[in-house]
Amino acid sequence: MAEKSKTTFYVTTPIYYVNDVPHIGHAYTTIIADALARYHRQKGLEVFFLTGTDEHGQKIEKTAAEKGMTPKELADRVVGRFKELWKQLNISYDYFIRTTEQFHEAGVQKIFQKLLAKGDIYKGTYQGWYCISEENFLSEDVPLEPEGYKICPDCGRKATLIEEESYFFRLSAYQQPLLEFYQQNPQFVRPQTRMNEVVSFVKQGLKDLSITRTTVKWGIPVPGDPRHTIYVWFDALHNYLTGIGYDWNQELFQKFWPADVHLIGKDILRFHAIFWPAFLMAAGLPLPRTVYGHGWWLKDETKMSKSRGNVLDPYLILEKVGADALRYFLLREIPIGQDGNFSHESFVQRINSDLANDLGNLVQRTLTMVVNYFAGKIDEPGEEKEEDLRLSSQFAETKQKVIEFYDDYALNRALEEIWVYLNTINKYLADNEPWKLAKQPDQRPRLARVLYQSLCAIKGISYLLYPVMPETAGKIWQLLAQKKKPVEIKLAELKFYDFQAEEPIQRPEALFPRLDLKEFIGEMDKQKSADKKETKPEVKRMEYITHEEFKKMDLRVAKVLSAERVAGTNKLLKLQIDLGTEQRQIIAGVAEAYAPEDLIGKEFIVIANLQPAVIRGIESQGMLLAAELDGKPIIPFFDREVPPGTKVK
Ligand code: MSP
């Protein structure tokens, strides 16, 4: 919660990977952040709202290669998609950071160096399960199979235990400081259940963290040791510092750091609630106030994923209902910490009942009466009765509760309160029956009072709705012929009796047309199948290399002298090979297709000048070439004997 004396508010979203196009899940976090940013601006705080993209790492390198693009080309394209969506959703970010920006890279390198000098980063050997096909280390949580190996969760193939040189962050040293910090700052992780998860995880002990890779090219090089690139999470988390001036604008940085709230999905909680504060402690920087882990949006009770084909495309919904309806639905339907299910039925139901009926009808009916009975400009209202005073005092109470909920990031509760009050206005109108008063000429002052009270209430409530539905709030104020926009009034200045129309009120159009469920589902499906037809398989663009580049590879004929299995693996063979001028040892992942005795005496091609690697603790001094079919290797052999060591070109 913001402290009383604070004059700034710094909110962030995760930075999104550019190997995927934006979907409802990404939109959700960003909409929460936008609502909070807008609310704090209304409060009169100076707000910085940071979002952006996470552009380095193996996943992006790989996706780009599959699409025949460079990683930067892929990133540029996807960044365009994100920015376009944020524009359509009225996301009022202050800066969109990209981790490929020079100032970010420099900032990350600087912190890396600082921690290295301090001894919180050191060089060691990383041992982990590596998936050859995904070219990726498996996360530590992947369980060991009873046979003693791990299966890659992405491709389902067996992974290999390998070792490589790596820089480590001394996370183990921060176990106690973190536990103390959590205890002193119970609001650091929210909701509370997530804090409990984090604490119990940290209590189990923390291992040092490998934070560089030699297998990934597309990343920030380790300063002074460019064979290593910085692990994408170490790189990415620091965006929260570099995005507000760390190492390039001291004044800005001082003003906004530490962040008030990092909004994240629950899947990336450990990175933010454990690694991130530990990195900051090591760097001697203040820690963020809150990491808020929100739940997941599911589609028809299952997790959305590209492969299931159930990812919700926000553009489709936006086209049909506009930004505010989507913003409202996502923020209203579930408490921020919980998972929610996105079904077309519940979406249509909410739009129709909350927006078209409760809000839209109220505005339309009231304004239409002002036009019909007073030609758009109401007379001097008659004296206030008790129920009129009640409407205004209930507004004050609602405002207070809404503020408390917004301050507590409980956006759905704030919206609930707003709707309780909308119903209070509706009931006030039903009880006071202005349509009957209109038929009695002597009741004109009373009629004016009832409509005046209603206009005040509508103006006030739409102001409170502004953080979530900025366009609608603005539109309602315009319909009410207000000179100012909701954004131009500070929360503390908002009063119930502050209604003055600049011009006569005009007959309004419906704010939210009702949706027909069948038609809505039909349109979504139609659009989906049209999309499918349009998506042609991506034609891979060939990335040519020059003959010079090819010549750098030293391909040679090798003859197998001896072969044996590598103990504890199903895939690996240790081969002694004759390269003509020398003997070498290579480790080859071919044991599932070839028994050791099948290979003895055989000849095949190896890359002789490949940098040696340690696989399963054994050095491999070269690599044989093989095709892969259904996950199994097929080695090309020669159709006649060739002297070992003969060059292949
Ligand atoms: N690049 C990292 C974050 C680095 S932050 C220093 C990343 N990117 S992501 O694009 O995969 O995901 C970004 C966010 O979107 C995560 O917080 C994730 O939880 C959220 N969502 C992705 N799909 C989601 C849903 N279906 N529902 C709600 N949010 C989900 O992780």
XYZ file of C-alpha atoms and ligand atoms in Angstrom:
680
model
C 0.000 0.000 0.000
C 1.234 3.471 -0.806
C 2.492 5.439 2.159
C 0.866 8.758 2.953
C 3.872 10.911 2.230
C 4.731 9.241 -1.050
C 4.507 11.387 -4.128
C 5.524 8.844 -6.746
C 4.263 5.478 -7.888
C 6.290 3.044 -9.954
C 4.490 0.044 -11.474
C 5.844 -2.585 -13.845
C 4.618 -5.512 -15.920
C 6.825 -8.468 -16.793
C 8.666 -7.891 -20.014
C 7.175 -10.238 -22.570
C 9.085 -12.767 -24.620
C 9.111 -11.981 -28.310
C 8.796 -15.584 -29.463
C 5.044 -15.368 -29.026
C 2.487 -12.827 -30.153
C 0.469 -11.069 -27.449
C -2.602 -12.832 -26.095
C -5.187 -12.344 -23.362
C -2.751 -13.455 -20.644
C -0.285 -10.695 -21.535
C -3.113 -8.216 -21.919
C -4.361 -9.074 -18.435
C -1.168 -8.128 -16.565
C -0.796 -5.003 -18.618
C -4.390 -3.903 -18.029
C -3.992 -4.342 -14.271
C -0.855 -2.212 -14.403
C -2.606 0.407 -16.499
C -5.562 0.644 -14.114
C -3.190 1.098 -11.183
C -1.152 3.690 -13.054
C -4.270 5.678 -13.960
C -5.630 5.470 -10.435
C -2.412 6.764 -8.920
C -2.328 9.601 -11.428
C -5.848 10.492 -10.300
C -4.514 10.551 -6.772
C -2.034 13.165 -7.900
C 1.085 11.017 -7.680
C 3.817 11.166 -10.225
C 3.566 7.786 -11.911
C 6.023 5.748 -13.915
C 4.573 2.755 -15.695
C 7.103 0.466 -17.347
C 6.432 -2.392 -19.727
C 8.447 -3.914 -22.551
C 9.939 -7.000 -24.122
C 12.421 -9.692 -23.149
C 14.383 -10.279 -26.311
C 17.441 -12.404 -25.569
C 17.981 -16.086 -24.998
C 17.758 -19.449 -26.575
C 13.992 -19.582 -27.099
C 14.086 -16.444 -29.186
C 17.208 -17.531 -31.042
C 15.452 -20.766 -31.900
C 12.092 -19.313 -32.918
C 13.867 -16.773 -35.106
C 15.896 -19.509 -36.811
C 12.730 -21.512 -37.454
C 11.185 -18.489 -39.108
C 14.340 -17.786 -41.106
C 14.910 -14.458 -39.400
C 17.560 -12.975 -37.187
C 16.527 -12.712 -33.528
C 16.509 -8.935 -33.815
C 14.234 -9.047 -36.861
C 11.846 -11.306 -34.982
C 11.933 -9.020 -31.955
C 11.269 -5.912 -34.042
C 8.258 -7.552 -35.603
C 6.735 -8.810 -32.367
C 7.431 -5.528 -30.560
C 5.247 -3.890 -33.209
C 2.419 -6.300 -32.361
C 2.693 -5.581 -28.650
C 2.775 -1.825 -29.120
C -0.211 -1.959 -31.437
C -2.232 -3.983 -28.953
C -1.321 -1.664 -26.093
C -2.496 1.245 -28.181
C -5.824 -0.399 -28.870
C -6.256 -1.251 -25.199
C -5.429 2.321 -24.148
C -2.391 1.299 -22.163
C -0.775 4.442 -20.827
C 2.770 3.209 -20.281
C 5.526 5.732 -19.763
C 8.267 3.666 -21.317
C 8.472 0.487 -23.359
C 11.826 -1.099 -22.641
C 13.517 -3.570 -24.933
C 16.345 -5.631 -23.491
C 18.291 -5.215 -26.721
C 18.619 -1.504 -26.075
C 22.164 -0.406 -25.535
C 21.593 1.320 -22.199
C 19.968 -1.790 -20.788
C 22.809 -4.040 -21.900
C 25.331 -1.640 -20.407
C 23.422 -1.478 -17.109
C 23.263 -5.270 -16.825
C 26.975 -5.591 -17.560
C 27.747 -2.985 -14.966
C 25.830 -4.819 -12.255
C 27.396 -8.104 -13.328
C 30.845 -6.599 -12.920
C 29.960 -5.080 -9.606
C 28.779 -8.415 -8.199
C 31.795 -10.197 -9.675
C 34.159 -7.758 -7.978
C 32.284 -8.235 -4.728
C 32.481 -12.023 -4.927
C 28.728 -12.540 -5.225
C 29.338 -13.809 -8.736
C 32.065 -16.433 -9.269
C 33.163 -18.777 -12.030
C 32.512 -22.506 -11.641
C 31.216 -25.565 -13.462
C 27.568 -26.109 -14.141
C 26.265 -29.618 -14.237
C 22.793 -30.064 -15.559
C 20.465 -32.106 -17.725
C 20.714 -30.890 -21.261
C 18.256 -31.573 -24.035
C 20.196 -31.910 -27.260
C 17.162 -31.413 -29.429
C 15.836 -28.334 -27.606
C 19.427 -27.176 -26.991
C 18.449 -26.290 -23.509
C 19.214 -27.133 -19.895
C 16.177 -28.593 -18.159
C 14.926 -26.716 -15.158
C 16.046 -28.224 -11.857
C 12.483 -29.120 -10.895
C 12.157 -31.701 -13.679
C 12.069 -34.998 -11.772
C 14.567 -37.810 -12.236
C 13.052 -40.891 -13.881
C 13.436 -44.187 -11.970
C 16.034 -45.241 -14.575
C 18.235 -42.329 -13.545
C 17.741 -39.837 -16.364
C 15.487 -36.862 -17.020
C 12.983 -36.324 -19.795
C 12.808 -32.959 -21.525
C 9.357 -31.520 -20.737
C 9.305 -29.633 -24.053
C 10.058 -32.428 -26.508
C 9.666 -35.588 -24.425
C 13.134 -36.855 -25.298
C 15.755 -38.067 -22.854
C 18.107 -35.381 -21.648
C 21.844 -35.832 -21.103
C 23.775 -34.844 -18.025
C 26.528 -32.465 -19.081
C 28.912 -29.993 -17.564
C 29.934 -26.581 -18.714
C 31.819 -23.636 -17.353
C 29.481 -21.032 -15.910
C 29.373 -18.002 -13.711
C 27.284 -18.430 -10.590
C 25.393 -16.024 -8.411
C 25.929 -16.779 -4.724
C 22.239 -17.227 -3.990
C 22.953 -19.571 -1.079
C 24.379 -16.647 0.896
C 21.042 -14.859 0.724
C 18.822 -17.470 2.291
C 18.861 -15.904 5.757
C 18.720 -12.267 4.597
C 15.744 -13.156 2.396
C 13.879 -14.906 5.193
C 14.446 -11.926 7.470
C 13.325 -9.583 4.755
C 10.098 -11.528 4.169
C 9.389 -11.475 7.868
C 9.874 -7.737 8.136
C 7.931 -7.038 4.945
C 4.891 -9.258 4.915
C 3.457 -7.267 2.002
C 6.453 -8.027 -0.202
C 4.740 -10.956 -1.881
C 1.033 -10.843 -2.436
C -1.404 -12.479 -2.169
C -0.507 -14.022 1.179
C -0.716 -17.622 -0.093
C 2.072 -16.873 -2.555
C 4.190 -15.397 0.236
C 3.786 -18.665 2.128
C 4.912 -20.634 -0.929
C 7.984 -18.463 -1.302
C 8.969 -18.659 2.353
C 8.679 -22.419 2.495
C 10.694 -22.742 -0.706
C 13.493 -20.553 0.622
C 13.494 -22.392 3.956
C 14.364 -25.603 2.121
C 17.694 -24.028 1.191
C 18.964 -22.159 -1.841
C 21.615 -23.356 -4.269
C 23.874 -20.958 -6.130
C 22.455 -19.976 -9.464
C 24.125 -20.442 -12.823
C 23.750 -17.087 -14.546
C 25.729 -17.464 -17.780
C 25.650 -19.767 -20.766
C 28.285 -20.695 -23.311
C 25.702 -22.458 -25.462
C 23.625 -19.356 -26.138
C 24.912 -16.747 -28.547
C 21.963 -14.359 -28.469
C 22.504 -12.637 -25.170
C 24.471 -9.940 -23.393
C 28.153 -10.952 -23.342
C 29.840 -11.301 -19.978
C 32.151 -8.307 -19.717
C 35.718 -9.456 -20.316
C 34.686 -13.063 -21.087
C 32.490 -12.928 -24.178
C 32.382 -16.709 -24.646
C 29.685 -16.498 -21.993
C 26.389 -14.714 -22.366
C 24.336 -13.602 -19.400
C 21.408 -15.865 -18.573
C 18.182 -14.342 -19.821
C 16.558 -14.001 -16.378
C 19.512 -12.121 -14.890
C 19.361 -9.878 -17.944
C 15.565 -9.462 -17.915
C 14.955 -8.715 -14.255
C 17.294 -5.752 -14.379
C 14.974 -4.022 -16.846
C 13.133 -2.733 -13.799
C 16.238 -0.690 -12.961
C 17.532 0.261 -16.392
C 14.033 1.250 -17.533
C 13.958 4.123 -15.068
C 17.436 5.420 -15.471
C 19.848 3.107 -13.655
C 23.273 4.051 -14.894
C 21.958 6.655 -17.335
C 19.654 9.035 -15.476
C 20.434 9.216 -11.790
C 17.704 11.741 -11.043
C 14.962 9.657 -12.609
C 16.267 6.534 -10.939
C 16.389 8.147 -7.509
C 12.897 9.459 -7.964
C 11.227 6.161 -8.769
C 13.281 3.294 -7.405
C 12.266 1.140 -5.522
C 9.232 -0.018 -7.462
C 5.898 0.072 -5.673
C 4.627 -3.010 -7.393
C 5.912 -5.569 -9.857
C 2.868 -7.246 -11.381
C 3.587 -10.753 -12.553
C 1.891 -14.052 -13.311
C 2.195 -16.716 -10.646
C 4.416 -18.817 -12.923
C 7.287 -16.379 -12.594
C 6.989 -15.808 -8.871
C 10.269 -17.398 -7.805
C 12.289 -15.279 -10.158
C 10.746 -12.125 -8.748
C 10.332 -13.035 -5.107
C 13.627 -14.876 -4.553
C 16.241 -14.189 -7.232
C 15.358 -10.566 -7.795
C 15.540 -9.366 -4.185
C 18.763 -11.365 -3.748
C 20.324 -9.679 -6.818
C 19.285 -6.308 -5.435
C 20.646 -7.062 -1.965
C 23.943 -8.028 -3.577
C 23.970 -4.782 -5.560
C 23.190 -2.807 -2.403
C 19.949 -1.412 -3.815
C 16.606 -0.987 -2.051
C 14.041 -3.704 -2.649
C 10.658 -3.300 -4.336
C 7.673 -2.894 -2.036
C 5.443 -5.547 -3.527
C 5.546 -8.387 -6.011
C 1.969 -9.225 -6.896
C 1.501 -12.674 -8.412
C -1.768 -12.788 -10.298
C -3.571 -15.913 -11.417
C -3.938 -17.436 -14.841
C -6.661 -17.031 -17.380
C -7.870 -20.374 -18.598
C -9.974 -21.008 -21.665
C -12.806 -23.425 -21.050
C -11.036 -24.568 -17.880
C -7.778 -25.451 -19.614
C -4.537 -23.559 -19.826
C -4.242 -21.558 -23.003
C -1.480 -22.703 -25.271
C -0.577 -22.340 -28.903
C -0.420 -26.094 -29.391
C -3.937 -26.617 -27.992
C -5.124 -23.847 -30.275
C -7.191 -22.263 -27.508
C -5.278 -19.017 -27.135
C -7.661 -16.085 -27.022
C -6.851 -13.402 -29.490
C -7.567 -10.038 -27.892
C -7.930 -8.348 -31.287
C -11.075 -10.288 -32.111
C -12.766 -9.298 -28.885
C -11.557 -5.744 -29.159
C -13.005 -5.399 -32.593
C -16.371 -6.555 -31.382
C -16.738 -4.826 -28.011
C -13.961 -2.241 -27.659
C -11.191 -1.876 -25.112
C -13.200 -0.950 -22.047
C -15.513 -3.946 -22.113
C -12.539 -6.278 -22.256
C -10.668 -4.355 -19.561
C -13.759 -4.456 -17.363
C -14.397 -8.152 -17.850
C -10.811 -9.179 -17.102
C -10.560 -7.068 -13.974
C -14.044 -7.714 -12.664
C -14.438 -11.410 -13.236
C -11.733 -12.651 -10.860
C -9.831 -11.426 -7.833
C -6.331 -10.566 -8.987
C -4.659 -13.467 -7.190
C -6.882 -16.245 -8.505
C -7.211 -18.167 -11.743
C -10.153 -17.350 -13.957
C -11.942 -19.081 -16.730
C -12.648 -17.196 -19.920
C -15.789 -18.482 -21.500
C -17.756 -16.701 -24.174
C -20.897 -17.269 -22.121
C -19.609 -15.501 -19.017
C -18.148 -12.723 -21.143
C -21.428 -12.015 -22.941
C -23.357 -12.317 -19.697
C -21.171 -9.712 -17.950
C -21.233 -7.289 -20.829
C -24.999 -7.492 -21.106
C -25.889 -7.355 -17.469
C -23.230 -5.047 -16.024
C -22.375 -2.794 -18.911
C -25.388 -2.703 -21.192
C -28.022 -2.903 -18.423
C -26.705 -1.497 -15.172
C -24.388 1.172 -16.488
C -25.452 1.838 -20.072
C -29.181 1.926 -19.417
C -28.793 4.127 -16.385
C -26.838 6.741 -18.310
C -29.116 6.581 -21.291
C -32.359 6.723 -19.356
C -31.240 9.576 -17.153
C -29.899 11.707 -19.965
C -32.905 10.998 -22.138
C -35.152 12.274 -19.358
C -33.034 15.430 -19.060
C -33.459 15.953 -22.807
C -37.172 15.112 -22.844
C -38.252 17.012 -19.751
C -35.817 19.937 -19.726
C -34.536 20.140 -23.301
C -31.105 19.152 -22.004
C -30.702 21.802 -19.312
C -32.385 21.195 -15.982
C -33.991 23.949 -13.925
C -32.952 24.994 -10.461
C -33.442 21.824 -8.346
C -35.941 21.850 -5.519
C -34.976 21.281 -1.904
C -33.139 18.135 -0.917
C -35.064 15.405 0.785
C -33.634 12.707 2.983
C -33.259 10.220 0.130
C -31.358 12.828 -1.894
C -28.954 13.379 0.966
C -28.627 9.634 1.327
C -27.625 9.290 -2.324
C -24.821 11.776 -1.789
C -23.643 10.330 1.533
C -23.680 6.846 0.033
C -21.498 8.178 -2.735
C -18.991 9.439 -0.181
C -18.935 6.016 1.464
C -18.560 4.275 -1.875
C -15.729 6.578 -2.834
C -13.945 5.784 0.411
C -14.282 2.037 -0.070
C -13.266 2.212 -3.714
C -10.137 4.138 -2.732
C -9.262 1.557 -0.122
C -9.694 -1.262 -2.599
C -7.718 0.447 -5.333
C -4.962 1.209 -2.805
C -4.942 -2.457 -1.907
C -4.801 -3.501 -5.602
C -8.172 -5.233 -5.142
C -9.534 -4.024 -8.454
C -12.434 -6.442 -8.619
C -13.590 -5.334 -5.158
C -13.431 -1.695 -6.234
C -15.569 -2.549 -9.257
C -18.018 -4.464 -7.105
C -18.468 -1.384 -4.923
C -18.985 0.791 -7.963
C -21.699 -1.570 -9.145
C -23.379 -1.600 -5.761
C -23.621 2.157 -6.082
C -24.852 2.016 -9.687
C -27.688 -0.111 -8.402
C -28.291 2.419 -5.649
C -28.758 5.086 -8.322
C -31.033 2.796 -10.286
C -33.074 2.176 -7.171
C -33.188 5.889 -6.361
C -34.701 6.528 -9.771
C -37.147 3.657 -9.430
C -38.254 4.928 -6.009
C -38.582 8.547 -7.053
C -40.273 7.832 -10.375
C -39.246 10.942 -12.315
C -41.427 9.779 -15.245
C -44.452 10.247 -12.982
C -43.199 13.579 -11.627
C -42.878 14.765 -15.205
C -46.607 14.457 -15.597
C -47.272 16.834 -12.709
C -46.387 20.445 -13.508
C -46.196 21.427 -9.820
C -43.494 18.785 -9.277
C -41.001 20.390 -11.655
C -38.534 21.479 -8.938
C -38.687 17.986 -7.470
C -38.169 16.459 -10.905
C -35.174 18.732 -11.403
C -33.785 17.662 -8.025
C -34.155 13.941 -8.743
C -32.448 14.265 -12.097
C -29.796 16.607 -10.737
C -28.934 14.120 -7.962
C -28.742 11.351 -10.547
C -26.456 13.378 -12.799
C -24.139 14.126 -9.865
C -24.079 10.455 -8.971
C -23.352 9.361 -12.553
C -20.593 11.899 -12.896
C -18.992 10.789 -9.622
C -19.232 7.095 -10.244
C -17.839 7.313 -13.758
C -14.871 9.177 -12.324
C -14.199 6.227 -10.015
C -14.536 3.905 -12.961
C -11.934 5.819 -14.948
C -8.869 3.688 -14.010
C -10.519 0.574 -15.412
C -12.646 2.111 -18.168
C -10.944 5.333 -19.198
C -12.703 5.668 -22.531
C -16.172 5.123 -21.089
C -15.589 7.529 -18.205
C -14.449 10.163 -20.685
C -17.437 9.486 -22.923
C -19.907 9.791 -20.051
C -18.370 13.092 -18.947
C -18.667 14.301 -22.488
C -22.314 13.270 -22.631
C -22.777 15.146 -19.381
C -21.351 18.206 -21.183
C -18.500 18.607 -18.712
C -15.762 21.023 -19.602
C -13.078 18.899 -17.985
C -12.059 15.320 -18.529
C -11.964 12.844 -15.628
C -8.205 12.773 -15.864
C -8.013 16.504 -15.173
C -9.522 16.299 -11.703
C -7.630 14.967 -8.717
C -9.312 12.409 -6.533
C -9.230 14.669 -3.493
C -11.090 17.383 -5.436
C -13.924 15.089 -6.456
C -17.182 16.212 -4.910
C -20.678 14.902 -5.314
C -22.310 18.307 -5.791
C -20.168 19.492 -8.600
C -22.364 19.279 -11.587
C -22.458 22.015 -14.118
C -23.194 21.293 -17.734
C -21.492 23.574 -20.195
C -24.080 23.078 -22.887
C -27.468 21.420 -23.102
C -27.233 17.655 -22.782
C -27.866 15.825 -26.048
C -29.869 12.710 -26.649
C -27.343 9.905 -25.986
C -26.600 6.809 -27.984
C -26.252 3.449 -26.293
C -22.899 3.115 -24.544
C -22.785 -0.661 -24.769
C -24.947 -2.466 -27.297
C -26.192 -5.801 -26.026
C -24.441 -8.859 -27.374
C -26.222 -11.891 -28.711
C -24.445 -14.975 -27.412
C -24.990 -17.159 -30.451
C -23.970 -14.439 -32.826
C -20.922 -13.577 -30.714
C -19.682 -17.166 -30.591
C -20.376 -17.508 -34.306
C -18.300 -14.454 -35.113
C -15.418 -15.544 -32.936
C -15.362 -18.954 -34.624
C -15.762 -17.533 -38.099
C -12.858 -15.235 -37.534
C -10.805 -18.045 -36.092
C -11.275 -20.284 -39.095
C -10.578 -17.373 -41.430
C -7.331 -16.838 -39.526
C -6.463 -20.478 -39.923
C -6.976 -20.336 -43.666
C -4.841 -17.279 -43.940
C -1.903 -18.650 -42.031
C 0.188 -20.269 -44.672
C 3.058 -22.368 -43.441
C 6.033 -20.078 -42.944
C 8.472 -20.405 -45.783
C 11.893 -20.750 -44.287
C 14.271 -18.209 -45.708
C 17.646 -19.739 -46.334
C 20.424 -18.193 -44.273
C 23.391 -18.522 -46.632
C 26.947 -18.876 -45.462
C 29.931 -18.066 -47.628
C 32.370 -20.638 -48.919
C 34.940 -19.037 -46.618
C 32.695 -19.756 -43.648
C 32.163 -23.337 -44.739
C 35.917 -23.804 -45.118
C 36.335 -23.008 -41.445
C 34.856 -26.410 -40.627
C 37.420 -29.150 -40.564
C 35.420 -32.209 -41.646
C 37.385 -35.450 -41.635
C 36.939 -39.170 -42.169
C 37.231 -40.955 -38.831
C 37.544 -44.686 -38.168
C 36.205 -46.176 -34.950
C 38.857 -48.045 -33.017
C 36.836 -48.869 -29.937
C 33.396 -48.108 -28.543
C 31.699 -48.454 -25.165
C 28.577 -47.203 -23.468
C 28.811 -44.262 -21.088
C 27.682 -45.635 -17.741
C 24.344 -44.353 -16.498
C 23.144 -43.125 -19.891
C 21.063 -44.734 -22.580
C 22.101 -42.447 -25.348
C 25.823 -41.980 -25.145
C 28.725 -43.949 -26.541
C 32.378 -43.210 -25.877
C 34.318 -43.756 -29.086
C 38.059 -43.821 -29.712
C 38.600 -42.727 -33.283
C 41.480 -42.679 -35.695
C 41.853 -39.339 -37.475
C 44.872 -40.339 -39.547
C 47.395 -38.173 -37.790
C 45.999 -38.654 -34.279
C 43.636 -40.608 -32.112
C 40.739 -38.896 -30.386
C 37.912 -39.576 -28.035
C 34.397 -38.443 -28.838
C 31.107 -38.796 -27.028
C 28.246 -39.464 -29.412
C 24.507 -39.549 -28.661
C 23.895 -42.611 -30.859
C 23.581 -45.494 -28.387
C 19.844 -45.858 -28.890
C 20.381 -46.736 -32.548
C 23.835 -48.393 -32.588
C 25.410 -50.949 -30.272
C 29.119 -50.352 -29.582
C 30.120 -53.425 -31.570
C 28.146 -52.185 -34.630
C 30.461 -49.231 -34.899
C 33.900 -50.721 -34.409
C 35.831 -50.525 -37.678
C 33.212 -48.251 -39.275
C 34.053 -44.901 -40.829
C 32.051 -41.692 -40.725
C 32.492 -37.917 -40.810
C 33.443 -35.828 -37.800
C 33.944 -32.122 -37.259
C 37.492 -32.173 -36.051
C 37.845 -28.526 -35.074
C 34.732 -28.216 -32.918
C 35.509 -26.786 -29.539
C 35.911 -29.720 -27.097
C 33.033 -30.139 -24.648
C 32.671 -32.039 -21.408
C 29.717 -34.388 -21.582
C 28.849 -36.403 -18.511
C 32.233 -35.496 -17.091
C 34.041 -36.956 -20.118
C 35.771 -34.820 -22.695
C 34.497 -35.062 -26.239
C 37.030 -33.923 -28.863
C 34.822 -33.654 -31.915
C 31.377 -34.509 -33.169
C 30.171 -37.071 -35.658
C 27.574 -36.133 -38.255
C 24.281 -37.960 -38.342
C 20.762 -37.427 -39.587
C 17.912 -37.572 -37.111
C 14.683 -39.401 -37.779
C 11.971 -39.681 -35.119
C 14.497 -38.779 -32.506
C 16.952 -41.523 -33.545
C 20.288 -40.874 -35.204
C 21.237 -42.367 -38.580
C 24.942 -42.222 -39.389
C 25.993 -41.812 -43.024
C 28.713 -44.374 -43.776
C 31.003 -44.489 -46.854
C 30.408 -46.927 -49.704
C 34.108 -47.820 -49.805
C 37.098 -47.600 -47.499
C 38.673 -44.163 -47.202
C 41.947 -43.489 -45.355
C 41.177 -42.043 -41.896
C 41.878 -38.294 -41.725
C 40.845 -37.642 -45.351
C 39.294 -34.194 -45.635
C 35.601 -33.967 -46.512
C 34.674 -30.890 -48.493
N 9.963 -12.804 -20.147
C 9.429 -13.377 -18.964
C 9.219 -12.326 -17.903
C 10.457 -11.570 -17.534
S 10.103 -10.321 -16.363
C 11.598 -9.765 -15.882
C 8.085 -14.046 -19.266
N 7.456 -13.651 -20.363
S 6.077 -14.252 -20.903
O 5.787 -13.503 -22.084
O 6.177 -15.656 -21.050
O 4.990 -14.048 -19.830
C 4.747 -12.800 -19.306
C 3.597 -12.810 -18.358
O 2.385 -13.179 -18.986
C 3.791 -13.740 -17.178
O 3.548 -12.999 -16.028
C 2.753 -14.799 -17.376
O 2.271 -15.283 -16.198
C 1.671 -13.987 -18.093
N 0.761 -14.868 -18.753
C 0.970 -15.617 -19.871
N -0.154 -16.344 -20.092
C -1.079 -16.113 -19.139
C -2.432 -16.451 -18.944
N -3.056 -17.323 -19.703
N -3.106 -15.809 -17.943
C -2.541 -14.828 -17.207
N -1.286 -14.485 -17.380
C -0.439 -15.303 -18.128
O 7.659 -14.872 -18.495
